[in-house]
């Protein structure tokens, strides 16, 4: 069993999964409080992508807790392949959703300079939500690199 | 020397690099013909990102040609590490730029329904440019996975 930071079935792996779930859930929570978010396809896609991320990361966090309690080794090639594919798919979807939303936020806040007056709090919510989505993506990328490294090394 | 499809110093690797350069150059070419693209930060970022991609991929294509002509092996750990880092950085920048631009295109074409009349040809240019950027990203992702696999297997 490789003892790389963030490997499945270890405490660091569990903390990484909890961090991913918390940031993704935070991103959804902040976005749904912003008035009129549903008018933008990119923001709806961000919520869908972060929802999928919460399901995936929370599921793997539960698996890590089970492995830690029962002292099971999760590093068999079949399971790690599954983690690699899942992490890659969710990481790419998270980055795509974050960037599409960041493009819109940049258009409103910088190119059109619309974040003034009553719009300030809505823009702030969009920015915080996109920021949390980017943090989620960076944590999932860390996991996916560790998984790919373990798979290629076995 | 590993004979994986797309490895550095092989014909498949060279073709992959030429494909990346051509698509990135095409994406820049189509975008700069669209009137008013410079008003959007995301589209300017797309051009910068695709410009970097052309430089990187074209440089590596030249290196592949040199290796093929002189029958040199480019698969030493130091060189492959450099390719991995470069490919990852350019792949992430390409995806980020493509998605940010796609977010804007979606906002204009779908959410605001502005692609009508005189705007149709401009919207079409934006769409083609973003499409080519996505193709570039998928080709760079293929290269970066091959490089990471070679690095982890050595």
Coordinates of C-alpha atoms in Angstrom, one line a residue:
Chain A
X1 CA 0.0 0.0 0.0
X2 CA 1.5 3.3 -1.1
X3 CA 1.5 6.0 1.5
X4 CA 1.2 9.1 -0.7
X5 CA -0.6 12.2 0.7
X6 CA -4.3 11.9 -0.3
X7 CA -4.3 8.1 -1.1
X8 CA -7.6 6.3 -0.7
X9 CA -8.2 4.8 2.7
X10 CA -5.9 7.2 4.6
X11 CA -6.7 10.1 6.9
X12 CA -5.2 12.6 4.4
X13 CA -7.4 11.1 1.6
X14 CA -10.5 11.5 3.9
X15 CA -9.7 15.1 4.7
X16 CA -9.2 15.9 1.0
X17 CA -12.7 14.4 0.2
X18 CA -14.3 16.3 3.1
X19 CA -12.7 19.5 1.8
X20 CA -14.0 18.9 -1.7
X21 CA -17.6 18.1 -0.5
X22 CA -17.6 21.2 1.8
X23 CA -16.4 23.6 -0.9
X24 CA -18.7 22.2 -3.5
X25 CA -21.7 22.4 -1.2
X26 CA -20.7 26.0 -0.2
X27 CA -20.5 27.0 -3.8
X28 CA -24.0 25.7 -4.5
X29 CA -25.3 27.3 -1.3
X30 CA -23.9 30.8 -2.1
X31 CA -25.1 30.6 -5.8
X32 CA -28.7 29.7 -5.0
X33 CA -28.9 32.7 -2.6
X34 CA -28.0 35.1 -5.5
X35 CA -31.2 36.5 -7.1
X36 CA -31.6 35.7 -10.8
X37 CA -28.8 33.1 -11.1
X38 CA -31.2 30.7 -13.0
X39 CA -31.2 33.1 -16.0
X40 CA -27.6 32.2 -16.8
X41 CA -26.9 28.7 -18.3
X42 CA -23.4 28.8 -17.0
X43 CA -24.5 29.3 -13.4
X44 CA -27.0 26.4 -13.6
X45 CA -24.3 24.2 -15.1
X46 CA -22.0 25.3 -12.1
X47 CA -24.7 24.1 -9.7
X48 CA -25.2 20.8 -11.5
X49 CA -21.4 20.2 -11.7
X50 CA -20.9 21.0 -8.0
X51 CA -23.9 18.8 -7.1
X52 CA -22.2 15.9 -8.9
X53 CA -19.0 16.7 -7.1
X54 CA -20.7 16.7 -3.7
X55 CA -22.1 13.2 -4.4
X56 CA -18.8 11.8 -5.7
X57 CA -16.6 13.2 -2.9
X58 CA -19.0 12.5 -0.1
X59 CA -19.4 8.9 -1.3
X60 CA -15.6 8.4 -1.4
X61 CA -15.3 10.1 2.1
X62 CA -17.7 7.5 3.4
X63 CA -15.6 4.7 1.8
X64 CA -12.5 6.2 3.4
X65 CA -14.1 6.2 6.8
X66 CA -15.1 2.5 6.3
X67 CA -11.6 1.6 5.2
X68 CA -10.0 3.5 8.2
X69 CA -12.4 1.8 10.7
X70 CA -12.1 -1.7 9.3
X71 CA -8.4 -1.2 8.3
X72 CA -9.1 -2.2 4.7
X73 CA -6.7 -1.5 1.8
X74 CA -8.5 0.3 -1.0
X75 CA -5.5 0.4 -3.3
X76 CA -6.3 -2.5 -5.7
X77 CA -5.9 -1.7 -9.4
X78 CA -9.6 -2.0 -10.2
X79 CA -10.8 0.4 -7.4
X80 CA -8.0 2.9 -8.2
X81 CA -8.9 2.9 -11.9
X82 CA -12.5 3.7 -10.9
X83 CA -11.3 6.6 -8.7
X84 CA -9.0 7.9 -11.5
X85 CA -11.8 8.0 -14.0
X86 CA -14.3 9.5 -11.6
X87 CA -11.8 12.1 -10.4
X88 CA -10.8 13.1 -13.9
X89 CA -14.4 13.4 -15.1
X90 CA -15.5 15.5 -12.0
X91 CA -12.3 17.6 -12.1
X92 CA -12.8 18.5 -15.8
X93 CA -16.5 19.3 -15.3
X94 CA -15.7 21.4 -12.2
X95 CA -13.0 23.4 -14.0
X96 CA -15.3 23.9 -17.1
X97 CA -18.2 25.1 -14.9
X98 CA -15.9 27.4 -12.8
X99 CA -14.4 29.0 -15.9
X100 CA -17.7 29.4 -17.8
X101 CA -19.1 31.1 -14.7
X102 CA -15.9 33.2 -14.2
X103 CA -16.2 34.3 -17.8
X104 CA -19.7 35.7 -17.1
X105 CA -18.7 37.3 -13.8
X106 CA -15.8 39.0 -15.6
X107 CA -18.1 40.2 -18.4
X108 CA -20.5 41.8 -15.9
X109 CA -18.0 43.1 -13.3
X110 CA -15.2 44.3 -15.7
X111 CA -16.3 44.5 -19.3
X112 CA -19.8 45.9 -18.8
X113 CA -19.1 47.4 -15.3
X114 CA -22.6 46.4 -14.2
X115 CA -21.7 45.5 -10.6
X116 CA -23.0 48.8 -9.0
X117 CA -25.7 49.8 -6.6
X118 CA -28.2 47.0 -6.0
X119 CA -26.2 44.6 -8.1
X120 CA -23.2 44.7 -5.8
X121 CA -24.4 42.0 -3.4
X122 CA -25.5 39.7 -6.3
X123 CA -22.2 40.1 -8.0
X124 CA -20.4 39.4 -4.7
X125 CA -22.4 36.1 -4.3
X126 CA -21.5 35.1 -7.9
X127 CA -17.8 35.8 -7.2
X128 CA -17.7 33.9 -3.9
X129 CA -19.5 30.9 -5.5
X130 CA -17.1 30.8 -8.4
X131 CA -14.2 31.1 -6.0
X132 CA -15.4 28.1 -4.0
X133 CA -15.8 26.2 -7.2
X134 CA -12.2 26.9 -8.1
X135 CA -11.0 25.7 -4.7
X136 CA -13.1 22.5 -5.2
X137 CA -11.5 22.0 -8.5
X138 CA -7.9 22.4 -7.1
X139 CA -8.7 19.8 -4.4
X140 CA -10.2 17.3 -6.9
X141 CA -7.1 17.9 -9.1
X142 CA -4.9 17.0 -6.2
X143 CA -6.8 13.8 -5.6
X144 CA -6.9 12.8 -9.3
X145 CA -3.1 13.3 -9.7
X146 CA -2.5 11.1 -6.6
X147 CA -4.8 8.4 -8.0
X148 CA -3.2 8.5 -11.5
X149 CA 0.3 8.3 -9.9
X150 CA -0.7 5.3 -7.8
X151 CA -2.3 3.6 -10.8
X152 CA 0.8 4.2 -13.0
X153 CA 3.2 3.1 -10.3
X154 CA 1.4 -0.3 -9.6
Chain B
X1 CA 12.1 3.7 -24.9
X2 CA 8.3 3.3 -24.4
X3 CA 6.3 3.1 -27.6
X4 CA 3.0 4.6 -26.4
X5 CA 0.9 6.6 -29.0
X6 CA 2.0 10.2 -28.8
X7 CA 5.3 9.7 -27.0
X8 CA 8.0 12.4 -27.6
X9 CA 10.3 11.7 -30.5
X10 CA 7.9 9.5 -32.5
X11 CA 5.8 10.2 -35.6
X12 CA 2.5 10.0 -33.6
X13 CA 3.9 12.5 -31.1
X14 CA 4.9 14.8 -34.0
X15 CA 1.4 14.6 -35.6
X16 CA -0.2 15.3 -32.2
X17 CA 1.9 18.5 -31.8
X18 CA 1.2 19.6 -35.4
X19 CA -2.5 19.1 -34.7
X20 CA -2.3 21.2 -31.5
X21 CA -0.5 24.0 -33.2
X22 CA -2.8 24.1 -36.2
X23 CA -6.0 24.1 -34.2
X24 CA -4.7 26.8 -31.8
X25 CA -3.6 29.0 -34.7
X26 CA -7.0 28.4 -36.4
X27 CA -8.8 29.5 -33.2
X28 CA -6.7 32.7 -33.0
X29 CA -7.2 33.4 -36.7
X30 CA -11.0 33.0 -36.6
X31 CA -11.3 35.0 -33.4
X32 CA -9.4 38.0 -34.7
X33 CA -11.7 38.2 -37.7
X34 CA -14.7 38.6 -35.5
X35 CA -15.6 42.3 -35.0
X36 CA -15.5 43.5 -31.4
X37 CA -13.8 40.5 -29.9
X38 CA -11.5 42.8 -27.9
X39 CA -14.3 44.1 -25.8
X40 CA -14.5 40.8 -24.0
X41 CA -11.8 39.9 -21.5
X42 CA -12.5 36.1 -22.0
X43 CA -11.9 36.3 -25.8
X44 CA -8.6 38.2 -25.3
X45 CA -7.6 35.6 -22.7
X46 CA -8.5 32.9 -25.3
X47 CA -6.1 34.5 -27.8
X48 CA -3.3 34.7 -25.3
X49 CA -3.8 31.1 -24.2
X50 CA -3.9 29.8 -27.8
X51 CA -0.8 31.9 -28.6
X52 CA 1.1 30.3 -25.8
X53 CA -0.2 26.9 -27.0
X54 CA 1.1 27.5 -30.6
X55 CA 4.5 28.4 -29.2
X56 CA 4.7 25.4 -26.9
X57 CA 3.4 22.8 -29.4
X58 CA 5.3 24.2 -32.4
X59 CA 8.5 24.1 -30.3
X60 CA 7.9 20.5 -29.4
X61 CA 7.0 19.6 -33.0
X62 CA 10.5 21.0 -34.0
X63 CA 12.1 18.9 -31.3
X64 CA 10.2 15.8 -32.5
X65 CA 11.4 16.4 -36.1
X66 CA 15.0 16.8 -34.8
X67 CA 14.7 13.5 -32.7
X68 CA 13.2 11.6 -35.7
X69 CA 15.9 12.8 -38.1
X70 CA 18.8 12.2 -35.8
X71 CA 17.2 9.1 -34.2
X72 CA 17.6 10.6 -30.7
X73 CA 15.6 9.3 -27.7
X74 CA 13.7 12.1 -25.9
X75 CA 12.4 9.9 -23.1
X76 CA 14.9 10.7 -20.3
X77 CA 13.2 11.6 -17.0
X78 CA 14.3 15.2 -16.9
X79 CA 12.9 16.0 -20.4
X80 CA 9.7 14.1 -19.8
X81 CA 9.2 16.0 -16.5
X82 CA 9.5 19.2 -18.4
X83 CA 7.0 18.0 -21.1
X84 CA 4.6 16.9 -18.3
X85 CA 4.7 20.3 -16.5
X86 CA 4.4 22.3 -19.8
X87 CA 1.6 20.1 -21.1
X88 CA -0.4 20.4 -17.8
X89 CA 0.0 24.1 -17.6
X90 CA -1.0 24.7 -21.3
X91 CA -3.9 22.2 -21.1
X92 CA -5.4 23.8 -18.0
X93 CA -5.0 27.3 -19.5
X94 CA -6.6 26.1 -22.8
X95 CA -9.5 24.5 -21.0
X96 CA -10.0 27.6 -18.8
X97 CA -9.9 30.0 -21.8
X98 CA -12.2 27.7 -23.9
X99 CA -14.8 27.4 -21.1
X100 CA -14.7 31.1 -20.2
X101 CA -15.3 32.0 -23.8
X102 CA -18.0 29.3 -24.2
X103 CA -19.8 30.8 -21.2
X104 CA -20.0 34.2 -23.0
X105 CA -21.0 32.6 -26.3
X106 CA -23.8 30.7 -24.5
X107 CA -24.9 33.9 -22.7
X108 CA -25.2 35.7 -26.0
X109 CA -26.6 32.9 -28.2
X110 CA -28.9 31.2 -25.7
X111 CA -29.7 33.2 -22.6
X112 CA -30.0 36.7 -24.3
X113 CA -30.8 35.4 -27.8
X114 CA -28.7 38.2 -29.3
X115 CA -27.3 36.2 -32.3
X116 CA -29.7 37.5 -34.9
X117 CA -29.4 39.7 -38.0
X118 CA -26.0 41.3 -38.4
X119 CA -24.7 39.5 -35.3
X120 CA -25.1 36.0 -36.8
X121 CA -21.7 36.0 -38.6
X122 CA -19.9 37.4 -35.5
X123 CA -21.5 34.8 -33.3
X124 CA -20.6 32.1 -35.8
X125 CA -16.9 33.2 -35.6
X126 CA -16.9 33.1 -31.8
X127 CA -18.4 29.6 -31.9
X128 CA -15.9 28.3 -34.4
X129 CA -13.0 29.8 -32.5
X130 CA -14.2 28.3 -29.2
X131 CA -14.8 24.9 -30.9
X132 CA -11.2 24.9 -32.3
X133 CA -9.9 25.8 -28.8
X134 CA -11.7 22.8 -27.4
X135 CA -10.2 20.5 -30.0
X136 CA -6.8 22.0 -29.1
X137 CA -7.4 21.3 -25.4
X138 CA -8.4 17.7 -26.1
X139 CA -5.2 17.1 -28.2
X140 CA -3.0 18.7 -25.4
X141 CA -4.8 16.5 -22.8
X142 CA -4.0 13.4 -24.8
X143 CA -0.3 14.5 -24.9
X144 CA -0.2 15.3 -21.2
X145 CA -1.7 12.0 -20.2
X146 CA 0.9 10.1 -22.3
X147 CA 3.7 12.1 -20.8
X148 CA 2.5 11.6 -17.2
X149 CA 2.1 7.9 -17.9
X150 CA 5.6 7.6 -19.3
X151 CA 7.0 9.6 -16.3
X152 CA 5.1 7.5 -13.7
X153 CA 6.2 4.2 -15.5
X154 CA 9.9 5.0 -15.5

